[in-house]
Amino acid sequence: MSQIFRVYQNFLRRYPFGMQAFQAGILMGIGDQIAQNLVEKRPLKNLDYVRTGQFAVIGFCMVGPATRTWYGLLDKYVGSKGAKVVLKKVVYDQLLFTPIFVAALLSVISVTQGNDVTNTKLKLEDEYVDILLNNYKLWPAVQLVNFYLVPLNHQVLVVQTVALLWNTYISYRTNRGKALHAL
């Protein structure tokens, strides 16, 4: 196990952006599988592996890169040490980044589901406020700990690990109508 951790640390040092994109993709795909298996209780024959692949690609191409870039900007322009810095980072994260990111994420998920602009707008109207409000029940506390205790190169991993549950929720919320038809 320590050998795996050393290899991971080496890749993270050499390729921080790529490694964090990769781990976000893997963890978003796992979140979708948890949603399908445990929340939706789909039989094995009805699992939607394309949906899981789409979530993984969104994690790799969007979530990992966006969060890593954002955390880097916060670190560069706000700082990395001290309680006031951490509080500022959480406020900026939750009031600036999160509302835009949630809207973008829901839009991308909707497009991968085959929705046009009109249906994507309808899905946003239906889901955005609830998801954003639920975000505020979880993520400020997670980010306080993350920004205070975790080095920059590990912040995406911490967030994506907690996000296993969050991604399960997002997957379930954005696929509610489809989940009922698949059973």
Tab-separated table of C-alpha atoms in Angstrom:
chain	number	residue	atom	x	y	z
A	1	MET	CA	0.000	0.000	0.000
A	2	SER	CA	2.835	2.409	0.788
A	3	GLN	CA	4.308	1.689	-2.669
A	4	ILE	CA	1.018	2.694	-4.308
A	5	PHE	CA	0.927	5.876	-2.229
A	6	ARG	CA	4.522	6.722	-3.268
A	7	VAL	CA	3.680	6.195	-6.939
A	8	TYR	CA	0.590	8.362	-6.522
A	9	GLN	CA	2.622	11.094	-4.776
A	10	ASN	CA	5.230	10.970	-7.544
A	11	PHE	CA	2.610	11.339	-10.285
A	12	LEU	CA	0.896	14.102	-8.315
A	13	ARG	CA	4.186	16.009	-8.008
A	14	ARG	CA	5.076	15.556	-11.669
A	15	TYR	CA	1.585	15.939	-13.170
A	16	PRO	CA	-0.617	17.685	-10.590
A	17	PHE	CA	-3.238	18.902	-13.047
A	18	GLY	CA	-3.536	15.596	-14.930
A	19	MET	CA	-3.569	13.468	-11.797
A	20	GLN	CA	-6.282	15.560	-10.216
A	21	ALA	CA	-8.351	15.423	-13.423
A	22	PHE	CA	-7.890	11.629	-13.516
A	23	GLN	CA	-8.912	11.103	-9.891
A	24	ALA	CA	-11.954	13.389	-10.309
A	25	GLY	CA	-13.038	11.336	-13.325
A	26	ILE	CA	-12.671	8.042	-11.486
A	27	LEU	CA	-14.500	9.278	-8.407
A	28	MET	CA	-17.369	10.823	-10.408
A	29	GLY	CA	-17.814	7.539	-12.269
A	30	ILE	CA	-17.876	5.664	-8.951
A	31	GLY	CA	-20.440	8.169	-7.617
A	32	ASP	CA	-22.708	7.408	-10.565
A	33	GLN	CA	-22.357	3.661	-9.985
A	34	ILE	CA	-23.249	4.125	-6.312
A	35	ALA	CA	-26.342	6.072	-7.420
A	36	GLN	CA	-27.382	3.344	-9.840
A	37	ASN	CA	-26.617	0.389	-7.554
A	38	LEU	CA	-27.539	1.608	-4.075
A	39	VAL	CA	-29.929	4.541	-4.518
A	40	GLU	CA	-31.821	3.559	-7.662
A	41	LYS	CA	-31.386	-0.162	-6.860
A	42	ARG	CA	-31.010	-1.081	-10.516
A	43	PRO	CA	-30.557	-4.738	-11.353
A	44	LEU	CA	-27.122	-5.542	-12.777
A	45	LYS	CA	-28.551	-6.051	-16.268
A	46	ASN	CA	-30.016	-2.507	-16.232
A	47	LEU	CA	-26.903	-0.581	-15.231
A	48	ASP	CA	-26.213	2.339	-17.560
A	49	TYR	CA	-22.483	2.196	-18.227
A	50	VAL	CA	-22.702	4.976	-20.809
A	51	ARG	CA	-24.059	7.267	-18.087
A	52	THR	CA	-21.209	6.214	-15.792
A	53	GLY	CA	-18.721	6.910	-18.573
A	54	GLN	CA	-20.262	10.325	-19.158
A	55	PHE	CA	-19.922	11.183	-15.466
A	56	ALA	CA	-16.301	10.025	-15.509
A	57	VAL	CA	-15.542	12.134	-18.592
A	58	ILE	CA	-17.217	15.175	-17.008
A	59	GLY	CA	-15.044	14.639	-13.925
A	60	PHE	CA	-11.892	14.285	-16.022
A	61	CYS	CA	-12.555	17.129	-18.463
A	62	MET	CA	-14.435	19.611	-16.301
A	63	VAL	CA	-14.614	18.982	-12.564
A	64	GLY	CA	-10.979	18.060	-11.881
A	65	PRO	CA	-9.467	20.824	-14.043
A	66	ALA	CA	-11.944	23.488	-12.860
A	67	THR	CA	-11.521	22.765	-9.160
A	68	ARG	CA	-7.723	22.459	-9.405
A	69	THR	CA	-7.495	25.738	-11.291
A	70	TRP	CA	-9.846	27.464	-8.853
A	71	TYR	CA	-7.959	26.222	-5.785
A	72	GLY	CA	-4.699	27.364	-7.363
A	73	LEU	CA	-6.142	30.835	-7.982
A	74	LEU	CA	-7.428	31.040	-4.418
A	75	ASP	CA	-4.029	29.988	-3.103
A	76	LYS	CA	-2.218	32.499	-5.297
A	77	TYR	CA	-4.452	35.519	-4.709
A	78	VAL	CA	-5.927	34.907	-1.253
A	79	GLY	CA	-3.095	32.955	0.378
A	80	SER	CA	-2.701	29.592	2.020
A	81	LYS	CA	-2.180	30.142	5.749
A	82	GLY	CA	-4.231	31.476	8.608
A	83	ALA	CA	-7.834	31.441	9.784
A	84	LYS	CA	-8.795	34.692	8.009
A	85	VAL	CA	-7.395	33.383	4.720
A	86	VAL	CA	-9.327	30.122	5.095
A	87	LEU	CA	-12.567	31.975	5.817
A	88	LYS	CA	-12.041	34.234	2.786
A	89	LYS	CA	-11.375	31.190	0.603
A	90	VAL	CA	-14.565	29.473	1.773
A	91	VAL	CA	-16.618	32.628	1.186
A	92	TYR	CA	-15.153	33.122	-2.311
A	93	ASP	CA	-15.555	29.433	-3.074
A	94	GLN	CA	-19.175	29.266	-1.996
A	95	LEU	CA	-20.377	32.665	-3.245
A	96	LEU	CA	-18.383	33.080	-6.472
A	97	PHE	CA	-17.302	29.689	-7.774
A	98	THR	CA	-20.054	27.363	-6.586
A	99	PRO	CA	-23.145	29.037	-8.119
A	100	ILE	CA	-21.449	29.227	-11.531
A	101	PHE	CA	-19.929	25.762	-11.259
A	102	VAL	CA	-23.207	24.087	-10.267
A	103	ALA	CA	-24.998	25.736	-13.201
A	104	ALA	CA	-22.230	24.687	-15.598
A	105	LEU	CA	-22.146	21.126	-14.237
A	106	LEU	CA	-25.906	20.685	-14.484
A	107	SER	CA	-25.848	22.115	-18.009
A	108	VAL	CA	-23.085	19.759	-19.137
A	109	ILE	CA	-24.867	16.766	-17.601
A	110	SER	CA	-28.081	17.792	-19.339
A	111	VAL	CA	-26.342	18.092	-22.707
A	112	THR	CA	-24.715	14.654	-22.292
A	113	GLN	CA	-28.216	13.308	-21.647
A	114	GLY	CA	-29.196	14.545	-25.110
A	115	ASN	CA	-31.183	17.598	-24.054
A	116	ASP	CA	-31.368	20.683	-26.236
A	117	VAL	CA	-31.005	24.263	-24.946
A	118	THR	CA	-34.697	24.585	-24.071
A	119	ASN	CA	-34.783	21.337	-22.071
A	120	THR	CA	-31.473	22.199	-20.405
A	121	LYS	CA	-32.964	25.504	-19.241
A	122	LEU	CA	-36.008	23.639	-17.909
A	123	LYS	CA	-33.794	21.155	-16.039
A	124	LEU	CA	-31.823	24.055	-14.544
A	125	GLU	CA	-35.034	25.745	-13.424
A	126	ASP	CA	-36.167	22.473	-11.856
A	127	GLU	CA	-32.920	21.387	-10.153
A	128	TYR	CA	-30.529	24.313	-9.671
A	129	VAL	CA	-31.926	25.977	-6.535
A	130	ASP	CA	-32.417	22.700	-4.620
A	131	ILE	CA	-28.959	21.455	-5.514
A	132	LEU	CA	-27.322	24.778	-4.648
A	133	LEU	CA	-29.122	24.932	-1.291
A	134	ASN	CA	-28.104	21.353	-0.517
A	135	ASN	CA	-24.551	22.295	-1.495
A	136	TYR	CA	-24.580	24.913	1.266
A	137	LYS	CA	-25.523	22.248	3.820
A	138	LEU	CA	-22.356	20.248	3.127
A	139	TRP	CA	-19.583	22.073	1.324
A	140	PRO	CA	-18.778	25.108	3.515
A	141	ALA	CA	-17.805	22.786	6.389
A	142	VAL	CA	-15.834	20.499	4.068
A	143	GLN	CA	-14.004	23.462	2.549
A	144	LEU	CA	-13.146	24.937	5.959
A	145	VAL	CA	-11.324	21.734	6.839
A	146	ASN	CA	-9.914	21.301	3.337
A	147	PHE	CA	-8.465	24.809	3.020
A	148	TYR	CA	-7.184	24.839	6.604
A	149	LEU	CA	-5.551	21.412	6.869
A	150	VAL	CA	-4.893	20.062	3.381
A	151	PRO	CA	-1.994	21.044	1.082
A	152	LEU	CA	-3.035	22.445	-2.315
A	153	ASN	CA	-2.034	19.320	-4.279
A	154	HIS	CA	-4.365	17.168	-2.166
A	155	GLN	CA	-7.380	19.496	-1.967
A	156	VAL	CA	-9.043	18.134	-5.116
A	157	LEU	CA	-8.630	14.569	-3.804
A	158	VAL	CA	-10.227	15.486	-0.474
A	159	VAL	CA	-13.108	17.230	-2.210
A	160	GLN	CA	-13.614	14.401	-4.700
A	161	THR	CA	-13.525	11.803	-1.919
A	162	VAL	CA	-16.284	13.630	-0.033
A	163	ALA	CA	-17.926	14.164	-3.397
A	164	LEU	CA	-18.468	10.421	-3.788
A	165	LEU	CA	-21.650	11.022	-1.799
A	166	TRP	CA	-22.282	14.370	-3.502
A	167	ASN	CA	-21.778	12.859	-6.974
A	168	THR	CA	-24.182	10.084	-6.034
A	169	TYR	CA	-26.747	12.747	-5.144
A	170	ILE	CA	-26.075	14.750	-8.342
A	171	SER	CA	-26.302	11.608	-10.470
A	172	TYR	CA	-29.564	10.603	-8.843
A	173	ARG	CA	-31.057	14.123	-9.063
A	174	THR	CA	-30.143	14.605	-12.711
A	175	ASN	CA	-31.395	11.156	-13.724
A	176	ARG	CA	-34.579	10.850	-11.632
A	177	GLY	CA	-36.973	10.438	-14.550
A	178	LYS	CA	-34.671	8.030	-16.364
A	179	ALA	CA	-34.082	5.905	-13.250
A	180	LEU	CA	-37.766	5.032	-12.970
A	181	HIS	CA	-37.941	3.958	-16.622
A	182	ALA	CA	-34.869	1.703	-16.383
A	183	LEU	CA	-36.289	-0.609	-13.726
